[in-house]
């Protein structure tokens, strides 16, 4: 019965005077994420940040009078549920999608390009989607994992006495995501003449003691930990237990306040991580959000999350998306559809969300936005940036992106 | 009244052994089949592509597993791995230029060989121990796919299916893919129903009920257990290929993870072991119910009926879903197929309460 009711509804929509109301329709973003399975460590805060930012934009009058609406659904990290949620949201008129789930994003990439709607894949999904010519509708927006590894290596090179002669270990979860930085670090090891070795621990990473005793025997000067969720705090704890100084531990972007609590806030002092977006509420956008969204009680979730690492990443993704919509409305004359929004993204130039994030420039060729980021150090209380917004070894990253894109064009 | 049993007399084996000996059942099957055939005309793309099509493919998967678990009584907790082997084999073969029909056949054969290899454990162990052996298969196959880029499709671990034609018919648009999946599901359902009527099927059932008793009456457990794994893995591999080409079209290792194996087992158990209609109902329940519940609760939230936090909204469907699994299994431990059977038996003699015999 439900099915037929929906069918009737869809037919009514199709026959209704859609054109007349198109201008007043809100701009819809499909935030179809995994709230119940694998990405739960990030999706709650991330999605809350996204929704709160859209609320702020609406409270401030929208863009050119047009409001934003978030369609939020749980996909449980299951591709088939993601596909259903995508198709449904597309029927409801969404023109931008964010799944925050690598399996779901990968399953949708082809369909999104065929349907000509924007798919943003910040900090997840295919790294090679940064190649704009091959993936015209897919926007990683933030630094890929390749760029993150490059920035961490560059930090050691600039601030820790150079890379030459060092031994660097990559301790990663045994999955395609965990293995992603390997080719970049291998190329860098050759270029900067340091020694590099990768160690894999089995998914989901609750138990890593075997691999860390191997890492200890390797006696690395620096360790990159490459996992997500619960496995990350296990990695930090095991590293410290195996005699690796916290100062020599470098993490992928997925290491947040919660992980510090799990490790012990004092024990983790000195651990560094790649950071895509500033944390805290000490930022014009965040303070406006606190004033206009959080304090009046319009927020989408707990107040304690506001300003946390993943919350702010969510805010930044929507800031970029709304900026793209603004540029598209300002510069386009047709209706704001997926293609117009895509063009809007490609017009983004030196956009830093009022200092919340590094200034990114997205072009037709580069959908990554330059691969910016910085290194932050856990002080025992908060993440303190120890480098400026920077970008590193983009020539090597780019060759990796192009190789992946060429493989995609070839059928993979 | 609805079934009109009067006048149905079997005067020969052929009529007594028909798949549907009551005309009313036949008409129901014809009606469902007609609806399925016409579905692309009256079901919107959203429902065809996101509900009906995956339902058919997963029903085929549940039937393939039910052949092993329901008929032969061999537990298998690594069935997603069997499907993965089929999916990856078919894509690699198709990319190498092998015609799709042969690629599907190759997928089935590869799955059958590897599946039987692991199934050989069933010759030594039973029950929970067999579960462990099949779990090992799941993890080994996962590991191999993830760690061999030549299989998984390079650094991004994504393989896209090439455009293919099946014996001259293209399998590209949504309705073409739907019909292909429908054909496979119907074929498998017919195969399943007929297997039950053959000596092979009866041998499997004998082994399920007690393997050494079956050996005493002359059914060779060695041979038939291996054949059960062989047959089930073959159709499972083909179903994996159908899943890849008709539904996902971009294959990643996560699509065949351990969770999927558990879902398949749940489909078979919730639907009813060894039943065709149970395969379809179980697949529908496990696959579609979470989606429907998620949307229903999101709609309730959007309409302002309930005011809940995002977190609770996301978990509420899971709570209902879990409660419904428990509820249905408490209500009828033999699964949805048995509920269907009870309803049918009720209407068979309606308006009377009991059948005469």
XYZ file of C-alpha atoms in Angstrom:
769
model
C 0.000 0.000 0.000
C 2.822 2.299 0.942
C 4.312 1.726 -2.450
C 1.188 2.773 -4.282
C 0.721 5.792 -2.072
C 4.222 6.878 -2.940
C 3.601 6.227 -6.604
C 0.567 8.432 -6.544
C 2.536 11.070 -4.750
C 5.318 10.907 -7.320
C 2.804 11.212 -10.149
C 1.178 14.196 -8.480
C 4.576 15.826 -8.182
C 5.349 15.240 -11.819
C 2.021 16.675 -12.992
C 1.946 19.564 -10.547
C 3.012 23.074 -11.506
C 6.634 22.388 -10.642
C 8.086 25.161 -12.767
C 6.193 27.963 -11.030
C 7.424 27.067 -7.571
C 10.970 26.123 -8.545
C 12.436 29.455 -7.494
C 11.066 29.280 -3.961
C 11.989 25.634 -3.436
C 14.766 25.135 -0.910
C 18.104 23.844 -2.133
C 18.295 20.252 -0.974
C 21.401 18.432 0.161
C 21.297 14.681 0.769
C 23.347 13.928 3.880
C 22.864 10.180 3.825
C 25.336 8.832 6.293
C 26.159 5.909 8.501
C 24.854 6.629 11.987
C 24.620 3.051 13.215
C 27.474 0.889 11.940
C 31.115 1.699 11.161
C 31.375 5.482 10.912
C 29.558 6.207 14.143
C 32.748 7.609 15.658
C 32.510 10.597 13.340
C 29.088 10.810 11.717
C 27.132 12.093 14.703
C 29.287 15.170 15.274
C 30.012 15.639 11.582
C 26.382 15.595 10.574
C 25.412 17.841 13.467
C 27.938 20.403 12.230
C 26.555 20.168 8.720
C 22.954 20.637 9.811
C 23.791 23.449 12.202
C 25.657 25.332 9.497
C 22.740 25.046 7.082
C 20.472 26.291 9.878
C 22.785 29.270 10.351
C 22.657 30.112 6.644
C 18.863 29.888 6.724
C 18.684 32.038 9.874
C 20.767 34.648 8.109
C 18.321 34.742 5.228
C 19.678 32.049 2.951
C 21.512 32.710 -0.289
C 19.702 35.210 -2.459
C 16.530 34.373 -0.562
C 16.869 30.656 -1.127
C 16.900 28.356 1.855
C 18.747 25.114 2.359
C 17.273 21.825 3.432
C 19.163 18.766 4.616
C 17.760 15.331 3.866
C 19.278 13.137 6.548
C 19.034 9.348 6.498
C 20.913 6.465 8.021
C 22.521 4.070 5.556
C 24.144 1.745 8.099
C 27.217 1.753 5.809
C 25.395 -0.715 3.543
C 25.703 0.017 -0.172
C 22.198 -1.198 -0.966
C 20.674 1.120 1.642
C 22.840 3.951 0.362
C 21.590 3.358 -3.165
C 17.981 3.448 -1.968
C 18.536 6.604 0.059
C 20.324 8.223 -2.873
C 17.562 7.426 -5.350
C 14.903 8.649 -2.946
C 16.674 11.882 -2.113
C 17.344 12.521 -5.786
C 13.643 12.127 -6.461
C 12.984 14.663 -3.704
C 15.234 17.059 -5.586
C 18.588 16.855 -3.813
C 21.471 18.122 -5.937
C 24.365 17.423 -3.582
C 25.182 14.246 -1.698
C 27.514 13.374 1.124
C 27.614 9.763 2.296
C 30.650 9.885 4.580
C 31.129 6.205 3.844
C 33.699 4.841 1.469
C 31.728 1.740 0.400
C 28.567 3.720 -0.281
C 30.378 6.557 -2.070
C 32.218 4.108 -4.280
C 28.974 2.403 -5.169
C 27.354 5.735 -6.117
C 30.186 7.460 -8.035
C 29.105 6.217 -11.467
C 25.428 6.820 -10.847
C 25.994 10.370 -9.588
C 28.021 11.263 -12.645
C 25.360 9.784 -14.884
C 22.626 11.685 -13.022
C 24.712 14.878 -13.032
C 24.464 15.600 -9.332
C 27.315 16.629 -7.072
C 28.903 14.060 -4.783
C 31.220 15.476 -2.155
C 33.628 12.981 -0.614
C 35.532 14.918 2.060
C 37.995 12.638 3.862
C 36.480 9.482 2.405
C 35.842 7.784 -0.919
C 38.128 7.561 -3.906
C 41.268 9.680 -3.580
C 41.648 9.811 -7.337
C 38.306 11.601 -7.593
C 40.427 14.737 -7.240
C 40.991 14.384 -10.977
C 38.223 16.684 -12.146
C 38.291 15.764 -15.820
C 37.680 12.081 -15.061
C 35.270 12.678 -12.175
C 33.444 15.885 -13.142
C 30.764 15.587 -10.441
C 32.829 14.239 -7.555
C 34.528 16.656 -5.168
C 36.822 15.453 -2.373
C 36.996 19.157 -1.360
C 39.536 18.431 1.376
C 43.001 16.882 1.276
C 43.059 13.248 0.155
C 44.815 10.665 2.299
C 47.756 10.953 -0.064
C 48.046 14.668 0.633
C 47.689 14.037 4.352
C 50.621 11.599 4.354
C 52.636 14.103 2.332
C 51.900 16.916 4.798
C 52.903 14.770 7.772
C 56.150 13.757 6.051
C 56.807 17.369 5.152
C 56.343 18.379 8.783
C 59.048 15.924 9.859
C 61.275 17.208 7.084
C 60.866 20.848 8.112
C 60.636 20.641 11.909
C 62.114 17.380 13.132
C 65.543 17.535 11.573
C 64.833 16.347 8.055
C 63.674 13.051 6.642
C 67.032 11.845 5.414
C 68.210 8.649 7.059
C 65.097 8.373 9.224
C 63.076 5.225 9.647
C 59.366 5.752 9.246
C 56.759 3.111 9.990
C 53.219 3.177 8.724
C 50.957 1.169 11.007
C 47.638 0.824 9.275
C 44.371 -1.033 9.322
C 44.328 -3.836 6.775
C 41.922 -2.306 4.293
C 42.159 -0.305 1.083
C 41.869 2.895 3.178
C 44.725 1.818 5.447
C 46.944 0.989 2.532
C 46.234 4.219 0.686
C 49.271 6.266 1.826
C 51.756 3.467 0.995
C 52.579 4.469 -2.595
C 53.101 8.127 -1.629
C 55.386 7.241 1.254
C 57.309 4.798 -0.924
C 57.901 7.495 -3.537
C 58.870 9.979 -0.834
C 61.252 7.492 0.768
C 63.096 7.320 -2.521
C 63.064 11.060 -3.115
C 64.027 12.117 0.405
C 66.131 9.013 1.117
C 64.532 7.712 4.263
C 63.593 4.170 5.151
C 59.921 3.228 5.074
C 58.029 0.128 6.102
C 54.295 -0.586 6.373
C 52.726 -2.736 9.096
C 49.111 -3.872 8.840
C 46.828 -4.856 11.689
C 43.603 -6.750 11.065
C 40.268 -4.948 10.922
C 38.574 -3.608 13.056
C 41.715 -2.961 15.085
C 40.675 -3.692 18.650
C 43.652 -6.004 18.941
C 47.007 -4.805 17.605
C 49.597 -6.100 20.067
C 51.181 -8.525 17.574
C 51.947 -5.881 14.993
C 53.297 -3.388 17.520
C 55.929 -5.737 18.873
C 57.118 -6.019 15.284
C 57.116 -2.246 14.989
C 59.197 -2.027 18.151
C 61.828 -4.334 16.673
C 61.964 -2.098 13.600
C 62.909 0.873 15.860
C 61.244 3.615 13.830
C 62.031 7.309 14.305
C 58.448 8.206 13.542
C 55.229 6.237 13.303
C 52.247 7.127 11.141
C 49.050 5.564 12.437
C 46.414 5.085 9.774
C 43.082 3.831 11.040
C 39.740 5.173 12.177
C 37.414 4.905 15.128
C 38.268 2.685 18.059
C 41.419 1.323 16.422
C 43.123 4.710 16.649
C 43.246 4.944 20.428
C 44.421 1.333 20.544
C 47.239 2.281 18.168
C 48.346 5.222 20.302
C 48.226 3.159 23.464
C 50.172 0.269 21.938
C 52.754 2.614 20.453
C 53.416 4.224 23.809
C 53.527 0.839 25.494
C 56.142 -0.292 22.982
C 58.428 2.568 23.839
C 57.588 4.970 21.053
C 57.534 8.523 22.338
C 54.180 10.277 21.946
C 56.017 13.084 20.133
C 56.928 10.645 17.353
C 53.385 9.466 16.693
C 51.648 11.045 13.717
C 48.054 10.326 12.864
C 45.784 10.550 9.888
C 42.917 13.038 10.310
C 40.853 10.516 12.334
C 42.139 11.217 15.819
C 39.938 13.421 17.945
C 39.104 14.503 21.462
C 37.260 11.252 22.181
C 40.342 9.207 21.310
C 42.404 11.339 23.667
C 39.903 10.565 26.415
C 40.228 6.862 25.642
C 44.013 6.886 25.682
C 44.178 9.229 28.656
C 44.488 12.941 28.027
C 47.902 13.204 29.677
C 49.349 10.030 28.205
C 48.579 11.286 24.725
C 50.297 14.635 25.140
C 52.612 15.248 22.225
C 50.832 13.069 19.668
C 50.409 14.877 16.370
C 47.783 14.564 13.721
C 46.950 15.927 10.333
C 44.228 18.537 10.612
C 41.939 19.624 7.789
C 39.901 22.192 9.707
C 40.550 24.281 12.820
C 38.944 23.053 16.041
C 37.209 25.061 18.753
C 34.658 27.845 18.537
C 37.219 30.613 18.229
C 36.141 31.506 14.707
C 33.625 33.991 13.244
C 31.418 31.293 11.739
C 31.399 29.203 14.898
C 30.663 32.150 17.147
C 27.755 33.189 14.909
C 26.518 29.615 15.020
C 26.664 29.560 18.804
C 24.805 32.844 18.938
C 22.109 32.182 16.329
C 21.713 28.419 16.251
C 22.967 26.785 19.420
C 21.809 29.313 22.028
C 18.251 29.676 20.657
C 18.050 25.872 20.775
C 17.970 25.240 17.031
C 20.976 22.922 17.071
C 20.718 19.398 15.728
C 22.416 17.705 18.655
C 24.286 17.980 21.944
C 25.904 21.331 22.746
C 29.037 19.632 23.998
C 29.924 18.617 20.446
C 30.008 22.167 19.108
C 33.565 23.057 18.147
C 34.902 19.504 18.311
C 37.163 18.271 15.523
C 34.568 16.362 13.560
C 31.815 18.922 14.141
C 33.984 21.601 12.601
C 34.849 19.391 9.658
C 31.117 19.030 9.039
C 30.691 22.801 9.243
C 33.520 23.301 6.759
C 32.067 20.873 4.215
C 28.760 22.723 4.205
C 30.501 26.100 4.139
C 32.178 25.024 0.898
C 28.932 23.616 -0.490
C 26.951 26.750 0.323
C 29.722 28.896 -1.156
C 29.496 26.810 -4.329
C 25.729 27.313 -4.408
C 26.220 31.075 -3.912
C 28.692 31.288 -6.785
C 26.397 29.189 -8.952
C 23.409 31.443 -8.263
C 25.444 34.625 -8.791
C 27.069 33.537 -12.015
C 24.446 31.288 -13.545
C 21.195 32.240 -15.168
C 19.437 28.866 -15.354
C 17.917 26.928 -12.461
C 20.276 25.662 -9.781
C 20.691 22.017 -10.736
C 23.529 19.575 -10.285
C 25.478 20.911 -13.230
C 25.148 24.532 -12.091
C 26.279 23.548 -8.603
C 29.228 21.651 -10.057
C 30.226 24.787 -11.963
C 29.847 26.720 -8.716
C 32.297 24.376 -7.003
C 34.796 24.914 -9.796
C 34.568 28.685 -9.297
C 35.686 28.483 -5.653
C 38.868 30.490 -5.209
C 40.851 31.070 -2.036
C 37.863 30.239 0.128
C 38.772 29.707 3.789
C 35.381 29.896 5.567
C 36.468 32.965 7.499
C 39.607 31.248 8.743
C 38.007 27.944 9.702
C 39.896 26.059 7.037
C 42.867 26.543 4.700
C 42.199 28.687 1.613
C 41.141 26.247 -1.068
C 40.871 26.787 -4.786
C 38.915 24.259 -6.803
C 39.404 24.102 -10.548
C 38.113 21.906 -13.335
C 41.250 19.789 -13.049
C 41.717 19.825 -9.280
C 38.723 18.855 -7.183
C 40.824 18.382 -4.081
C 41.274 22.107 -3.593
C 45.053 22.022 -3.402
C 45.505 19.365 -0.732
C 45.936 21.766 2.175
C 46.147 21.025 5.859
C 48.340 21.446 8.891
C 49.789 19.475 11.771
C 48.278 19.816 15.227
C 49.656 18.571 18.532
C 47.657 17.323 21.492
C 48.609 19.458 24.487
C 46.782 17.371 27.067
C 43.712 19.583 26.737
C 43.242 20.469 23.118
C 44.663 20.281 19.643
C 47.168 23.059 19.104
C 48.346 23.749 15.565
C 52.126 23.457 15.232
C 52.388 24.374 11.565
C 50.732 26.800 9.196
C 48.196 25.770 6.585
C 50.346 24.191 3.955
C 50.454 21.810 1.065
C 53.272 19.426 0.282
C 54.667 17.186 -2.447
C 51.625 17.795 -4.629
C 53.590 16.628 -7.697
C 53.813 13.111 -6.244
C 50.209 13.217 -5.024
C 49.067 14.386 -8.427
C 50.824 11.537 -10.214
C 49.037 9.108 -7.896
C 45.701 10.828 -8.581
C 46.256 10.691 -12.314
C 47.297 7.043 -12.193
C 44.093 6.178 -10.309
C 41.969 8.243 -12.661
C 43.556 6.571 -15.669
C 42.773 3.188 -14.135
C 39.158 4.293 -13.640
C 38.897 5.407 -17.251
C 40.326 2.050 -18.220
C 37.398 0.268 -16.598
C 38.163 -0.015 -12.879
C -14.234 -21.285 -1.043
C -11.230 -19.407 -2.300
C -9.328 -22.504 -3.236
C -12.176 -24.586 -4.620
C -10.799 -28.015 -3.767
C -13.856 -29.888 -4.955
C -13.372 -31.870 -8.089
C -9.601 -32.077 -7.825
C -8.739 -35.739 -8.067
C -5.417 -37.105 -9.055
C -5.663 -40.076 -11.312
C -1.973 -40.345 -12.176
C 1.463 -39.592 -10.778
C 1.945 -36.714 -13.202
C -0.989 -34.725 -11.865
C -0.363 -35.690 -8.240
C 3.239 -34.444 -8.531
C 2.483 -31.162 -10.208
C 4.173 -28.180 -8.592
C 0.842 -26.550 -7.876
C -1.898 -29.097 -7.894
C -4.615 -26.678 -6.729
C -5.776 -24.312 -9.504
C -6.063 -21.380 -7.089
C -2.341 -21.684 -6.280
C -1.558 -21.779 -9.961
C -3.547 -18.621 -10.542
C -1.748 -16.885 -7.714
C 1.602 -17.801 -9.210
C 0.503 -16.614 -12.638
C -0.755 -13.344 -11.166
C 2.461 -12.696 -9.248
C 4.525 -13.537 -12.307
C 2.420 -11.226 -14.476
C 2.832 -8.426 -11.941
C 6.570 -9.065 -11.894
C 6.761 -9.009 -15.674
C 4.789 -5.775 -15.922
C 6.575 -4.140 -12.970
C 8.755 -1.820 -15.101
C 5.545 -0.321 -16.507
C 3.848 0.595 -13.243
C 6.620 0.767 -10.642
C 8.657 3.954 -10.555
C 12.388 3.794 -11.145
C 13.009 4.462 -7.480
C 11.066 1.418 -6.351
C 12.144 -0.778 -9.233
C 15.837 -0.022 -8.843
C 16.098 0.288 -5.071
C 13.522 -2.200 -3.838
C 12.268 -4.766 -6.332
C 15.531 -5.412 -8.158
C 17.721 -5.941 -5.080
C 14.919 -7.957 -3.516
C 14.946 -10.355 -6.452
C 18.720 -10.718 -6.400
C 18.853 -11.277 -2.653
C 15.965 -13.721 -2.895
C 18.021 -15.684 -5.389
C 20.940 -15.559 -2.954
C 18.729 -16.711 -0.079
C 17.407 -19.563 -2.226
C 20.941 -20.610 -3.130
C 21.889 -20.706 0.527
C 18.619 -22.374 1.484
C 19.511 -25.211 -0.859
C 22.479 -25.924 1.374
C 21.099 -24.968 4.781
C 17.470 -25.899 4.351
C 17.654 -29.012 2.192
C 21.024 -30.503 3.060
C 21.230 -29.111 6.597
C 24.815 -27.858 6.188
C 25.316 -24.519 7.937
C 27.242 -21.931 5.938
C 28.323 -18.628 7.450
C 30.552 -17.570 4.602
C 28.068 -17.393 1.786
C 28.901 -13.792 0.892
C 32.386 -15.059 0.056
C 30.892 -17.573 -2.368
C 29.001 -14.741 -4.047
C 32.125 -12.571 -4.042
C 34.053 -15.233 -5.934
C 31.284 -15.321 -8.512
C 31.077 -11.542 -8.803
C 34.814 -11.005 -9.188
C 35.255 -13.924 -11.581
C 32.452 -12.746 -13.834
C 33.752 -9.174 -13.987
C 37.311 -10.216 -14.718
C 36.134 -12.626 -17.386
C 33.826 -10.024 -18.942
C 36.614 -7.435 -18.900
C 38.841 -9.939 -20.644
C 36.281 -10.092 -23.432
C 34.603 -13.392 -22.592
C 30.903 -13.332 -23.606
C 28.654 -12.588 -20.633
C 26.863 -15.949 -20.743
C 30.188 -17.766 -20.484
C 31.457 -15.329 -17.848
C 28.456 -16.153 -15.687
C 29.073 -19.829 -16.195
C 32.723 -19.322 -15.268
C 31.636 -17.438 -12.161
C 29.445 -20.351 -11.112
C 32.185 -22.899 -11.772
C 34.869 -20.989 -9.872
C 32.554 -20.526 -6.912
C 31.584 -24.188 -7.075
C 35.200 -25.373 -7.031
C 36.345 -23.080 -4.211
C 33.095 -23.490 -2.281
C 33.337 -27.274 -2.474
C 36.942 -27.129 -1.318
C 35.844 -25.460 1.895
C 32.702 -27.569 1.987
C 34.932 -30.600 2.260
C 35.258 -29.632 5.905
C 31.633 -30.730 6.208
C 32.799 -34.299 5.698
C 34.563 -34.156 9.038
C 32.639 -31.649 11.128
C 29.021 -30.709 11.660
C 26.908 -27.984 13.188
C 28.766 -25.226 14.964
C 32.119 -26.651 13.905
C 31.079 -26.398 10.291
C 30.080 -22.802 10.971
C 33.672 -22.143 12.037
C 35.041 -23.754 8.883
C 32.791 -21.668 6.655
C 33.632 -18.544 8.637
C 37.251 -19.265 7.826
C 36.285 -19.257 4.171
C 34.656 -15.853 4.563
C 37.769 -14.332 6.106
C 40.214 -16.024 3.755
C 38.339 -14.904 0.673
C 37.958 -11.366 2.064
C 41.649 -11.261 2.822
C 42.657 -12.461 -0.624
C 40.393 -9.975 -2.378
C 41.596 -7.033 -0.294
C 45.244 -7.985 -0.513
C 45.521 -8.864 -4.175
C 45.009 -5.662 -6.148
C 44.807 -7.673 -9.355
C 41.544 -9.136 -8.055
C 40.082 -6.170 -6.200
C 40.812 -3.663 -8.948
C 43.797 -1.575 -7.947
C 44.408 0.892 -5.152
C 40.804 2.045 -4.975
C 39.568 -1.557 -4.744
C 36.654 -0.893 -7.056
C 35.813 -2.900 -10.146
C 33.234 -1.597 -12.561
C 31.211 -3.972 -14.651
C 31.619 -3.486 -18.379
C 28.517 -3.169 -20.554
C 27.504 -6.634 -21.599
C 24.976 -8.446 -23.734
C 23.495 -11.758 -22.717
C 23.067 -13.933 -25.819
C 22.506 -10.792 -27.872
C 20.251 -9.035 -25.355
C 21.828 -5.946 -23.756
C 21.891 -5.824 -19.927
C 22.293 -2.095 -19.371
C 19.165 -0.091 -18.653
C 17.280 -0.532 -15.420
C 14.462 -2.574 -16.920
C 16.861 -4.801 -18.838
C 18.772 -5.490 -15.644
C 15.507 -6.053 -13.813
C 14.333 -8.638 -16.313
C 17.658 -10.402 -16.182
C 17.530 -10.627 -12.395
C 13.886 -11.696 -12.557
C 14.715 -14.455 -15.016
C 17.461 -15.746 -12.737
C 15.278 -15.621 -9.629
C 12.435 -17.453 -11.381
C 14.807 -20.030 -12.827
C 16.349 -20.632 -9.434
C 12.940 -20.895 -7.748
C 11.815 -23.476 -10.307
C 15.077 -25.358 -9.908
C 14.703 -25.347 -6.137
C 11.136 -26.650 -6.242
C 12.090 -29.384 -8.646
C 15.177 -30.437 -6.743
C 12.917 -31.318 -3.850
C 11.136 -33.836 -6.093
C 14.254 -35.608 -7.335
C 16.245 -38.416 -5.783
C 19.068 -35.914 -5.288
C 16.810 -33.662 -3.238
C 15.462 -36.539 -1.195
C 19.009 -37.705 -0.515
C 19.893 -34.234 0.744
C 16.877 -34.230 3.030
C 17.844 -37.658 4.344
C 21.312 -36.337 5.157
C 19.877 -33.257 6.800
C 17.685 -35.336 9.081
C 20.462 -37.714 10.175
C 23.525 -38.358 8.115
C 24.450 -41.752 9.463
C 20.847 -42.905 9.184
C 21.033 -41.791 5.555
C 24.225 -43.804 5.139
C 22.482 -46.872 6.539
C 19.757 -46.657 3.898
C 22.326 -46.302 1.155
C 22.727 -42.545 0.685
C 26.438 -41.815 0.484
C 27.012 -38.779 2.759
C 30.459 -38.136 1.259
C 29.085 -37.777 -2.219
C 25.899 -35.919 -1.398
C 27.403 -33.438 1.046
C 29.974 -32.474 -1.560
C 27.284 -32.281 -4.208
C 25.196 -30.047 -1.971
C 28.114 -27.658 -1.582
C 28.884 -27.885 -5.286
C 25.337 -27.088 -6.403
C 24.741 -24.395 -3.841
C 28.088 -22.712 -4.493
C 27.485 -22.828 -8.240
C 24.140 -21.035 -8.057
C 25.566 -18.745 -5.345
C 28.407 -17.753 -7.656
C 26.000 -17.026 -10.492
C 23.864 -14.975 -8.093
C 26.995 -13.030 -7.136
C 27.574 -12.269 -10.812
C 23.937 -11.204 -11.210
C 24.275 -8.982 -8.140
C 27.366 -7.339 -9.600
C 26.069 -6.819 -13.133
C 22.400 -6.124 -12.491
C 22.511 -4.169 -9.275
C 25.812 -2.767 -7.988
C 27.700 -2.377 -11.273
C 30.719 -1.260 -9.230
C 32.021 -3.964 -6.967
C 33.964 -3.341 -3.764
C 35.062 -5.874 -1.132
C 32.677 -4.421 1.473
C 29.702 -5.575 -0.557
C 30.606 -9.154 0.335
C 31.715 -8.738 3.916
C 30.941 -10.931 6.869
C 27.831 -8.845 7.661
C 26.344 -9.840 4.337
C 26.860 -13.510 5.162
C 25.005 -13.018 8.399
C 22.210 -11.187 6.600
C 21.888 -14.093 4.188
C 21.661 -16.585 7.032
C 19.050 -14.332 8.638
C 17.074 -14.254 5.394
C 17.005 -18.037 5.253
C 16.089 -18.428 8.928
C 13.490 -15.670 9.088
C 11.989 -16.808 5.814
C 11.899 -20.478 6.695
C 14.519 -23.142 6.029
C 14.231 -24.938 2.745
C 11.222 -23.047 1.446
C 10.999 -21.140 -1.819
C 8.441 -18.616 -0.691
C 10.433 -18.325 2.524
C 13.473 -17.305 0.492
C 11.546 -14.450 -1.095
C 9.819 -13.380 2.117
C 12.988 -13.623 4.192
C 15.000 -11.602 1.697
C 12.274 -8.976 1.629
C 12.173 -8.833 5.403
C 15.905 -8.562 6.040
C 16.720 -6.372 3.050
C 13.788 -4.008 2.820
C 12.401 -3.707 6.322
C 15.337 -1.635 7.682
C 14.960 0.746 4.743
C 11.205 1.052 5.145
C 11.487 1.545 8.905
C 14.213 4.186 8.476
C 12.093 6.125 6.012
C 8.901 5.758 8.027
C 10.545 7.078 11.174
C 12.278 9.879 9.285
C 8.888 10.848 7.806
C 7.332 10.797 11.256
C 10.142 13.006 12.500
C 9.792 15.402 9.567
C 6.048 15.710 10.042
C 6.598 16.734 13.652
C 4.815 13.766 15.150
C 7.818 12.809 17.187
C 10.643 15.040 18.269
C 13.778 13.006 18.693
C 17.504 13.526 18.538
C 19.319 12.536 15.367
C 21.005 9.733 17.218
C 17.812 8.172 18.513
C 16.124 8.652 15.137
C 18.893 6.619 13.534
C 18.712 3.841 16.083
C 14.951 3.602 16.490
C 14.494 1.604 13.258
C 17.080 -0.883 14.517
C 15.167 -1.306 17.757
C 11.925 -1.979 15.897
C 13.687 -4.233 13.429
C 15.199 -6.353 16.181
C 11.890 -6.533 17.995
C 10.157 -7.634 14.804
C 12.652 -10.432 14.148
C 12.155 -11.721 17.674
C 8.400 -11.211 17.436
C 8.011 -13.088 14.165
C 10.189 -15.955 15.297
C 8.333 -16.237 18.594
C 5.018 -16.120 16.776
C 6.123 -18.775 14.309
C 9.541 -20.386 14.828
C 9.433 -21.989 11.396
C 9.625 -18.616 9.708
C 7.568 -16.438 7.415
C 6.972 -19.330 5.039
C 5.128 -21.156 7.790
C 2.989 -18.099 8.488
C 2.079 -18.022 4.801
C 1.338 -21.725 4.975
C -0.917 -21.280 8.019
C -2.860 -18.522 6.302
C -3.206 -20.608 3.170
C -4.397 -23.623 5.117
C -6.933 -21.447 6.892
C -8.391 -20.203 3.628
C -8.165 -23.637 2.053
C -11.230 -24.721 4.024
C -12.704 -21.317 4.837
C -15.457 -20.695 6.014
C -14.991 -23.980 7.906
C -12.475 -24.283 10.676
C -10.907 -27.649 9.967
C -10.336 -29.705 6.904
C -12.310 -32.893 6.778
C -9.453 -35.344 6.454
